[in-house]
GROMACS .gro file of N, CA and C in nm:
model
  381
    1MET      N    1  -9.988  -2.174 -11.593
    1MET     CA    2  -9.969  -2.066 -11.496
    1MET      C    3  -9.970  -2.115 -11.334
    2ASN      N    4 -10.045  -2.225 -11.345
    2ASN     CA    5 -10.052  -2.259 -11.184
    2ASN      C    6  -9.911  -2.326 -11.167
    3LEU      N    7  -9.852  -2.372 -11.269
    3LEU     CA    8  -9.701  -2.443 -11.238
    3LEU      C    9  -9.604  -2.312 -11.211
    4LEU      N   10  -9.595  -2.206 -11.285
    4LEU     CA   11  -9.519  -2.082 -11.243
    4LEU      C   12  -9.576  -2.034 -11.087
    5SER      N   13  -9.677  -2.025 -11.075
    5SER     CA   14  -9.696  -1.970 -10.931
    5SER      C   15  -9.654  -2.067 -10.831
    6ILE      N   16  -9.613  -2.205 -10.855
    6ILE     CA   17  -9.562  -2.302 -10.739
    6ILE      C   18  -9.420  -2.260 -10.716
    7PHE      N   19  -9.358  -2.243 -10.854
    7PHE     CA   20  -9.210  -2.213 -10.836
    7PHE      C   21  -9.171  -2.053 -10.777
    8LEU      N   22  -9.302  -1.983 -10.801
    8LEU     CA   23  -9.257  -1.833 -10.729
    8LEU      C   24  -9.289  -1.830 -10.582
    9GLN      N   25  -9.334  -1.901 -10.520
    9GLN     CA   26  -9.384  -1.902 -10.379
    9GLN      C   27  -9.245  -1.872 -10.292
   10ALA      N   28  -9.283  -1.848 -10.183
   10ALA     CA   29  -9.170  -1.833 -10.097
   10ALA      C   30  -9.134  -1.961 -10.012
   11PRO      N   31  -9.000  -1.985 -10.003
   11PRO     CA   32  -8.999  -2.107  -9.922
   11PRO      C   33  -9.035  -2.119  -9.802
   12ALA      N   34  -9.041  -2.236  -9.743
   12ALA     CA   35  -9.103  -2.232  -9.586
   12ALA      C   36  -9.008  -2.165  -9.500
   13GLN      N   37  -9.075  -2.135  -9.388
   13GLN     CA   38  -8.980  -2.080  -9.278
   13GLN      C   39  -8.941  -2.203  -9.177
   14GLY      N   40  -8.817  -2.191  -9.155
   14GLY     CA   41  -8.749  -2.305  -9.074
   14GLY      C   42  -8.686  -2.414  -9.152
   15GLY      N   43  -8.691  -2.394  -9.291
   15GLY     CA   44  -8.621  -2.539  -9.377
   15GLY      C   45  -8.447  -2.454  -9.389
   16ASN      N   46  -8.418  -2.350  -9.350
   16ASN     CA   47  -8.275  -2.324  -9.363
   16ASN      C   48  -8.186  -2.407  -9.265
   17SER      N   49  -8.250  -2.448  -9.129
   17SER     CA   50  -8.148  -2.523  -9.044
   17SER      C   51  -8.163  -2.648  -9.069
   18MET      N   52  -8.256  -2.730  -9.131
   18MET     CA   53  -8.292  -2.849  -9.189
   18MET      C   54  -8.150  -2.870  -9.313
   19MET      N   55  -8.157  -2.769  -9.377
   19MET     CA   56  -8.070  -2.769  -9.493
   19MET      C   57  -7.939  -2.746  -9.443
   20LEU      N   58  -7.869  -2.698  -9.340
   20LEU     CA   59  -7.760  -2.690  -9.294
   20LEU      C   60  -7.700  -2.789  -9.236
   21ILE      N   61  -7.800  -2.882  -9.161
   21ILE     CA   62  -7.759  -3.036  -9.103
   21ILE      C   63  -7.745  -3.117  -9.200
   22MET      N   64  -7.811  -3.133  -9.307
   22MET     CA   65  -7.815  -3.199  -9.457
   22MET      C   66  -7.664  -3.183  -9.519
   23MET      N   67  -7.638  -3.048  -9.503
   23MET     CA   68  -7.521  -3.021  -9.555
   23MET      C   69  -7.406  -3.068  -9.479
   24GLY      N   70  -7.384  -3.044  -9.360
   24GLY     CA   71  -7.314  -3.115  -9.257
   24GLY      C   72  -7.297  -3.261  -9.247
   25VAL      N   73  -7.412  -3.320  -9.269
   25VAL     CA   74  -7.412  -3.481  -9.257
   25VAL      C   75  -7.353  -3.528  -9.422
   26MET      N   76  -7.356  -3.442  -9.526
   26MET     CA   77  -7.295  -3.499  -9.652
   26MET      C   78  -7.156  -3.459  -9.630
   27PHE      N   79  -7.106  -3.365  -9.588
   27PHE     CA   80  -6.958  -3.331  -9.574
   27PHE      C   81  -6.904  -3.427  -9.477
   28VAL      N   82  -6.965  -3.471  -9.375
   28VAL     CA   83  -6.909  -3.586  -9.292
   28VAL      C   84  -6.895  -3.706  -9.352
   29GLY      N   85  -7.003  -3.749  -9.429
   29GLY     CA   86  -7.012  -3.862  -9.495
   29GLY      C   87  -6.884  -3.880  -9.622
   30PHE      N   88  -6.863  -3.763  -9.687
   30PHE     CA   89  -6.743  -3.754  -9.800
   30PHE      C   90  -6.636  -3.786  -9.715
   31TYR      N   91  -6.613  -3.691  -9.602
   31TYR     CA   92  -6.495  -3.714  -9.548
   31TYR      C   93  -6.453  -3.879  -9.501
   32PHE      N   94  -6.570  -3.920  -9.460
   32PHE     CA   95  -6.519  -4.058  -9.434
   32PHE      C   96  -6.503  -4.162  -9.522
   33LEU      N   97  -6.583  -4.150  -9.613
   33LEU     CA   98  -6.600  -4.228  -9.772
   33LEU      C   99  -6.500  -4.184  -9.846
   34MET      N  100  -6.444  -4.087  -9.881
   34MET     CA  101  -6.349  -4.050  -9.996
   34MET      C  102  -6.219  -3.967  -9.947
   35ILE      N  103  -6.217  -3.851  -9.871
   35ILE     CA  104  -6.090  -3.804  -9.825
   35ILE      C  105  -6.007  -3.895  -9.730
   36ARG      N  106  -6.072  -3.938  -9.610
   36ARG     CA  107  -5.997  -4.021  -9.526
   36ARG      C  108  -5.916  -4.106  -9.564
   37PRO      N  109  -5.978  -4.225  -9.638
   37PRO     CA  110  -5.917  -4.322  -9.694
   37PRO      C  111  -5.799  -4.288  -9.811
   38GLN      N  112  -5.821  -4.203  -9.893
   38GLN     CA  113  -5.726  -4.128  -9.968
   38GLN      C  114  -5.619  -4.113  -9.907
   39MET      N  115  -5.618  -4.016  -9.802
   39MET     CA  116  -5.518  -3.979  -9.717
   39MET      C  117  -5.422  -4.079  -9.652
   40LYS      N  118  -5.509  -4.178  -9.609
   40LYS     CA  119  -5.472  -4.309  -9.548
   40LYS      C  120  -5.368  -4.398  -9.666
   41LYS      N  121  -5.426  -4.396  -9.764
   41LYS     CA  122  -5.339  -4.458  -9.886
   41LYS      C  123  -5.212  -4.385  -9.935
   42GLN      N  124  -5.242  -4.248  -9.926
   42GLN     CA  125  -5.113  -4.161  -9.948
   42GLN      C  126  -5.012  -4.156  -9.828
   43LYS      N  127  -5.045  -4.178  -9.740
   43LYS     CA  128  -4.942  -4.215  -9.610
   43LYS      C  129  -4.847  -4.347  -9.610
   44GLN      N  130  -4.940  -4.454  -9.661
   44GLN     CA  131  -4.881  -4.567  -9.693
   44GLN      C  132  -4.784  -4.585  -9.774
   45GLU      N  133  -4.833  -4.529  -9.874
   45GLU     CA  134  -4.725  -4.486 -10.013
   45GLU      C  135  -4.587  -4.469  -9.973
   46LYS      N  136  -4.608  -4.313  -9.896
   46LYS     CA  137  -4.491  -4.263  -9.853
   46LYS      C  138  -4.408  -4.336  -9.773
   47ASN      N  139  -4.462  -4.403  -9.685
   47ASN     CA  140  -4.396  -4.492  -9.594
   47ASN      C  141  -4.311  -4.613  -9.656
   48PHE      N  142  -4.362  -4.670  -9.738
   48PHE     CA  143  -4.335  -4.775  -9.831
   48PHE      C  144  -4.227  -4.717  -9.921
   49GLN      N  145  -4.234  -4.601  -9.979
   49GLN     CA  146  -4.115  -4.551 -10.067
   49GLN      C  147  -4.002  -4.498  -9.965
   50GLU      N  148  -4.029  -4.459  -9.843
   50GLU     CA  149  -3.928  -4.421  -9.768
   50GLU      C  150  -3.825  -4.538  -9.695
   51SER      N  151  -3.915  -4.634  -9.691
   51SER     CA  152  -3.837  -4.772  -9.624
   51SER      C  153  -3.755  -4.871  -9.741
   52LEU      N  154  -3.774  -4.838  -9.870
   52LEU     CA  155  -3.694  -4.905  -9.960
   52LEU      C  156  -3.548  -4.913  -9.948
   53LYS      N  157  -3.509  -4.999  -9.960
   53LYS     CA  158  -3.331  -5.022  -9.946
   53LYS      C  159  -3.266  -5.084 -10.057
   54VAL      N  160  -3.131  -5.063 -10.068
   54VAL     CA  161  -3.067  -5.103 -10.173
   54VAL      C  162  -3.090  -5.286 -10.184
   55GLY      N  163  -3.131  -5.335 -10.338
   55GLY     CA  164  -3.153  -5.463 -10.363
   55GLY      C  165  -3.289  -5.508 -10.349
   56THR      N  166  -3.378  -5.400 -10.307
   56THR     CA  167  -3.523  -5.462 -10.313
   56THR      C  168  -3.589  -5.460 -10.467
   57ARG      N  169  -3.651  -5.550 -10.503
   57ARG     CA  170  -3.716  -5.559 -10.639
   57ARG      C  171  -3.853  -5.474 -10.640
   58VAL      N  172  -3.868  -5.390 -10.715
   58VAL     CA  173  -3.982  -5.301 -10.719
   58VAL      C  174  -4.047  -5.294 -10.873
   59VAL      N  175  -4.153  -5.243 -10.866
   59VAL     CA  176  -4.232  -5.212 -10.999
   59VAL      C  177  -4.268  -5.063 -10.988
   60LEU      N  178  -4.246  -4.981 -11.111
   60LEU     CA  179  -4.264  -4.856 -11.119
   60LEU      C  180  -4.401  -4.823 -11.148
   61THR      N  181  -4.475  -4.729 -11.146
   61THR     CA  182  -4.616  -4.688 -11.201
   61THR      C  183  -4.619  -4.691 -11.322
   62SER      N  184  -4.499  -4.691 -11.407
   62SER     CA  185  -4.495  -4.707 -11.540
   62SER      C  186  -4.487  -4.865 -11.599
   63GLY      N  187  -4.499  -4.932 -11.492
   63GLY     CA  188  -4.461  -5.087 -11.524
   63GLY      C  189  -4.338  -5.146 -11.519
   64LEU      N  190  -4.245  -5.045 -11.503
   64LEU     CA  191  -4.104  -5.121 -11.537
   64LEU      C  192  -4.049  -5.183 -11.420
   65HIS      N  193  -3.979  -5.295 -11.451
   65HIS     CA  194  -3.951  -5.386 -11.297
   65HIS      C  195  -3.802  -5.368 -11.310
   66GLY      N  196  -3.765  -5.386 -11.182
   66GLY     CA  197  -3.629  -5.380 -11.128
   66GLY      C  198  -3.581  -5.387 -11.015
   67ARG      N  199  -3.470  -5.347 -10.989
   67ARG     CA  200  -3.410  -5.374 -10.842
   67ARG      C  201  -3.320  -5.234 -10.822
   68ILE      N  202  -3.337  -5.199 -10.697
   68ILE     CA  203  -3.281  -5.073 -10.617
   68ILE      C  204  -3.138  -5.078 -10.631
   69ALA      N  205  -3.055  -5.010 -10.709
   69ALA     CA  206  -2.900  -5.008 -10.710
   69ALA      C  207  -2.872  -4.907 -10.610
   70GLN      N  208  -2.922  -4.791 -10.579
   70GLN     CA  209  -2.864  -4.687 -10.516
   70GLN      C  210  -2.967  -4.610 -10.462
   71VAL      N  211  -3.026  -4.559 -10.349
   71VAL     CA  212  -3.095  -4.482 -10.272
   71VAL      C  213  -3.036  -4.342 -10.277
   72GLN      N  214  -3.085  -4.250 -10.336
   72GLN     CA  215  -3.044  -4.097 -10.311
   72GLN      C  216  -3.150  -4.028 -10.244
   73ASP      N  217  -3.130  -3.879 -10.232
   73ASP     CA  218  -3.219  -3.790 -10.138
   73ASP      C  219  -3.348  -3.784 -10.245
   74ASP      N  220  -3.316  -3.761 -10.367
   74ASP     CA  221  -3.442  -3.733 -10.435
   74ASP      C  222  -3.471  -3.845 -10.529
   75GLY      N  223  -3.431  -3.958 -10.515
   75GLY     CA  224  -3.467  -4.068 -10.612
   75GLY      C  225  -3.412  -4.187 -10.581
   76PHE      N  226  -3.409  -4.295 -10.693
   76PHE     CA  227  -3.354  -4.394 -10.702
   76PHE      C  228  -3.293  -4.447 -10.822
   77VAL      N  229  -3.170  -4.481 -10.805
   77VAL     CA  230  -3.111  -4.564 -10.926
   77VAL      C  231  -3.182  -4.717 -10.918
   78ILE      N  232  -3.232  -4.734 -11.055
   78ILE     CA  233  -3.318  -4.877 -11.048
   78ILE      C  234  -3.245  -4.946 -11.176
   79GLU      N  235  -3.160  -5.054 -11.127
   79GLU     CA  236  -3.111  -5.167 -11.199
   79GLU      C  237  -3.198  -5.204 -11.293
   80THR      N  238  -3.213  -5.215 -11.430
   80THR     CA  239  -3.288  -5.341 -11.499
   80THR      C  240  -3.212  -5.395 -11.605
   81LEU      N  241  -3.293  -5.501 -11.704
   81LEU     CA  242  -3.218  -5.561 -11.776
   81LEU      C  243  -3.139  -5.461 -11.895
   82SER      N  244  -3.179  -5.335 -11.925
   82SER     CA  245  -3.128  -5.248 -11.995
   82SER      C  246  -3.023  -5.176 -11.939
   83GLY      N  247  -2.993  -5.147 -11.839
   83GLY     CA  248  -2.897  -5.087 -11.737
   83GLY      C  249  -2.930  -5.033 -11.623
   84LYS      N  250  -2.877  -4.940 -11.593
   84LYS     CA  251  -2.943  -4.833 -11.473
   84LYS      C  252  -2.992  -4.700 -11.495
   85LEU      N  253  -3.113  -4.683 -11.419
   85LEU     CA  254  -3.200  -4.551 -11.470
   85LEU      C  255  -3.249  -4.502 -11.335
   86LYS      N  256  -3.234  -4.382 -11.331
   86LYS     CA  257  -3.270  -4.290 -11.202
   86LYS      C  258  -3.412  -4.246 -11.212
   87PHE      N  259  -3.481  -4.263 -11.114
   87PHE     CA  260  -3.627  -4.238 -11.108
   87PHE      C  261  -3.652  -4.177 -10.963
   88GLU      N  262  -3.746  -4.103 -10.989
   88GLU     CA  263  -3.797  -4.028 -10.847
   88GLU      C  264  -3.888  -4.125 -10.748
   89LYS      N  265  -3.863  -4.100 -10.625
   89LYS     CA  266  -3.896  -4.178 -10.528
   89LYS      C  267  -4.058  -4.227 -10.546
   90ALA      N  268  -4.129  -4.111 -10.615
   90ALA     CA  269  -4.306  -4.120 -10.628
   90ALA      C  270  -4.330  -4.211 -10.732
   91ALA      N  271  -4.205  -4.253 -10.834
   91ALA     CA  272  -4.259  -4.326 -10.930
   91ALA      C  273  -4.256  -4.486 -10.887
   92VAL      N  274  -4.207  -4.534 -10.749
   92VAL     CA  275  -4.216  -4.667 -10.717
   92VAL      C  276  -4.360  -4.698 -10.666
   93SER      N  277  -4.433  -4.790 -10.714
   93SER     CA  278  -4.567  -4.814 -10.668
   93SER      C  279  -4.566  -4.922 -10.552
   94ARG      N  280  -4.619  -4.895 -10.444
   94ARG     CA  281  -4.615  -4.972 -10.324
   94ARG      C  282  -4.741  -5.098 -10.378
   95GLU      N  283  -4.843  -5.067 -10.461
   95GLU     CA  284  -4.942  -5.141 -10.476
   95GLU      C  285  -4.884  -5.252 -10.616
   96PHE      N  286  -4.819  -5.202 -10.706
   96PHE     CA  287  -4.791  -5.281 -10.812
   96PHE      C  288  -4.662  -5.394 -10.760
   97THR      N  289  -4.608  -5.321 -10.651
   97THR     CA  290  -4.490  -5.405 -10.625
   97THR      C  291  -4.517  -5.533 -10.536
   98GLU      N  292  -4.642  -5.482 -10.472
   98GLU     CA  293  -4.696  -5.592 -10.381
   98GLU      C  294  -4.755  -5.691 -10.440
   99ASN      N  295  -4.824  -5.671 -10.560
   99ASN     CA  296  -4.883  -5.747 -10.634
   99ASN      C  297  -4.810  -5.844 -10.696
  100ARG      N  298  -4.686  -5.806 -10.756
  100ARG     CA  299  -4.610  -5.868 -10.842
  100ARG      C  300  -4.494  -5.956 -10.784
  101PHE      N  301  -4.438  -5.890 -10.644
  101PHE     CA  302  -4.350  -5.961 -10.580
  101PHE      C  303  -4.394  -6.026 -10.460
  102GLY      N  304  -4.485  -5.965 -10.400
  102GLY     CA  305  -4.534  -5.992 -10.228
  102GLY      C  306  -4.416  -6.041 -10.153
  103ASP      N  307  -4.405  -6.161 -10.106
  103ASP     CA  308  -4.320  -6.181 -10.008
  103ASP      C  309  -4.156  -6.190 -10.066
  104LYS      N  310  -4.137  -6.194 -10.187
  104LYS     CA  311  -4.024  -6.220 -10.247
  104LYS      C  312  -3.952  -6.084 -10.231
  105ALA      N  313  -4.011  -5.949 -10.214
  105ALA     CA  314  -3.938  -5.837 -10.218
  105ALA      C  315  -3.923  -5.831 -10.068
  106LYS      N  316  -3.975  -5.870  -9.974
  106LYS     CA  317  -3.926  -5.899  -9.845
  106LYS      C  318  -3.827  -5.979  -9.832
  107THR      N  319  -3.805  -6.084  -9.896
  107THR     CA  320  -3.682  -6.153  -9.872
  107THR      C  321  -3.551  -6.121  -9.932
  108ALA      N  322  -3.573  -6.053 -10.047
  108ALA     CA  323  -3.478  -5.959 -10.118
  108ALA      C  324  -3.394  -5.838 -10.035
  109GLU      N  325  -3.503  -5.788  -9.950
  109GLU     CA  326  -3.458  -5.693  -9.854
  109GLU      C  327  -3.399  -5.728  -9.761
  110LYS      N  328  -3.412  -5.871  -9.714
  110LYS     CA  329  -3.327  -5.923  -9.612
  110LYS      C  330  -3.203  -5.950  -9.662
  111ALA      N  331  -3.186  -6.019  -9.792
  111ALA     CA  332  -3.055  -6.064  -9.827
  111ALA      C  333  -2.990  -5.929  -9.863
  112ALA      N  334  -3.030  -5.824  -9.905
  112ALA     CA  335  -2.947  -5.703  -9.910
  112ALA      C  336  -2.887  -5.673  -9.776
  113GLU      N  337  -2.991  -5.644  -9.675
  113GLU     CA  338  -2.932  -5.644  -9.538
  113GLU      C  339  -2.824  -5.749  -9.508
  114LYS      N  340  -2.806  -5.843  -9.529
  114LYS     CA  341  -2.731  -5.941  -9.491
  114LYS      C  342  -2.581  -5.916  -9.557
  115LYS      N  343  -2.627  -5.887  -9.701
  115LYS     CA  344  -2.465  -5.835  -9.798
  115LYS      C  345  -2.384  -5.715  -9.717
  116GLU      N  346  -2.522  -5.632  -9.670
  116GLU     CA  347  -2.465  -5.496  -9.639
  116GLU      C  348  -2.380  -5.526  -9.486
  117ALA      N  349  -2.411  -5.626  -9.427
  117ALA     CA  350  -2.354  -5.649  -9.289
  117ALA      C  351  -2.241  -5.702  -9.302
  118GLU      N  352  -2.243  -5.827  -9.406
  118GLU     CA  353  -2.092  -5.867  -9.426
  118GLU      C  354  -1.988  -5.779  -9.482
  119LYS      N  355  -2.052  -5.695  -9.548
  119LYS     CA  356  -1.936  -5.605  -9.592
  119LYS      C  357  -1.877  -5.505  -9.486
  120LYS      N  358  -1.958  -5.456  -9.392
  120LYS     CA  359  -1.936  -5.411  -9.288
  120LYS      C  360  -1.840  -5.481  -9.195
  121GLU      N  361  -1.836  -5.634  -9.188
  121GLU     CA  362  -1.758  -5.693  -9.117
  121GLU      C  363  -1.608  -5.717  -9.183
  122ILE      N  364  -1.637  -5.734  -9.319
  122ILE     CA  365  -1.515  -5.739  -9.391
  122ILE      C  366  -1.436  -5.620  -9.379
  123ASP      N  367  -1.507  -5.494  -9.367
  123ASP     CA  368  -1.434  -5.377  -9.370
  123ASP      C  369  -1.342  -5.362  -9.213
  124LEU      N  370  -1.439  -5.383  -9.135
  124LEU     CA  371  -1.366  -5.399  -8.991
  124LEU      C  372  -1.274  -5.492  -8.972
  125GLU      N  373  -1.264  -5.569  -9.039
  125GLU     CA  374  -1.162  -5.686  -9.043
  125GLU      C  375  -1.012  -5.625  -9.105
  126LYS      N  376  -1.055  -5.564  -9.213
  126LYS     CA  377  -0.935  -5.505  -9.260
  126LYS      C  378  -0.858  -5.384  -9.198
  127LYS      N  379  -0.950  -5.305  -9.120
  127LYS     CA  380  -0.864  -5.216  -9.026
  127LYS      C  381  -0.801  -5.278  -8.906
   0.00000   0.00000   0.00000
């Protein structure tokens, strides 16, 4: 009976303000420890996907390796050993690509840019 009377007692006065402060501190902690880093990661992923160009070697979230053959508004055409396949932009993983190719992916981008520049020069010479 003594235990029951302890649970039935009214809460102490003034405890509500301390409870609100603690809830606020917990929310701020969750924001800085969980929400903000996740938003930063999503922003980096989106910037990576938007910056991809033709000729860049990538790894998809499914583990498929390939080279970008064509960039479209809604996705990429990826060239693999099996042929060409179309994927959504969200399927390209920044983390997997950087782990697998690292600086090689950047070198491939530069090579693709050189090829494009050479093609443009050839086209200008023909005109």
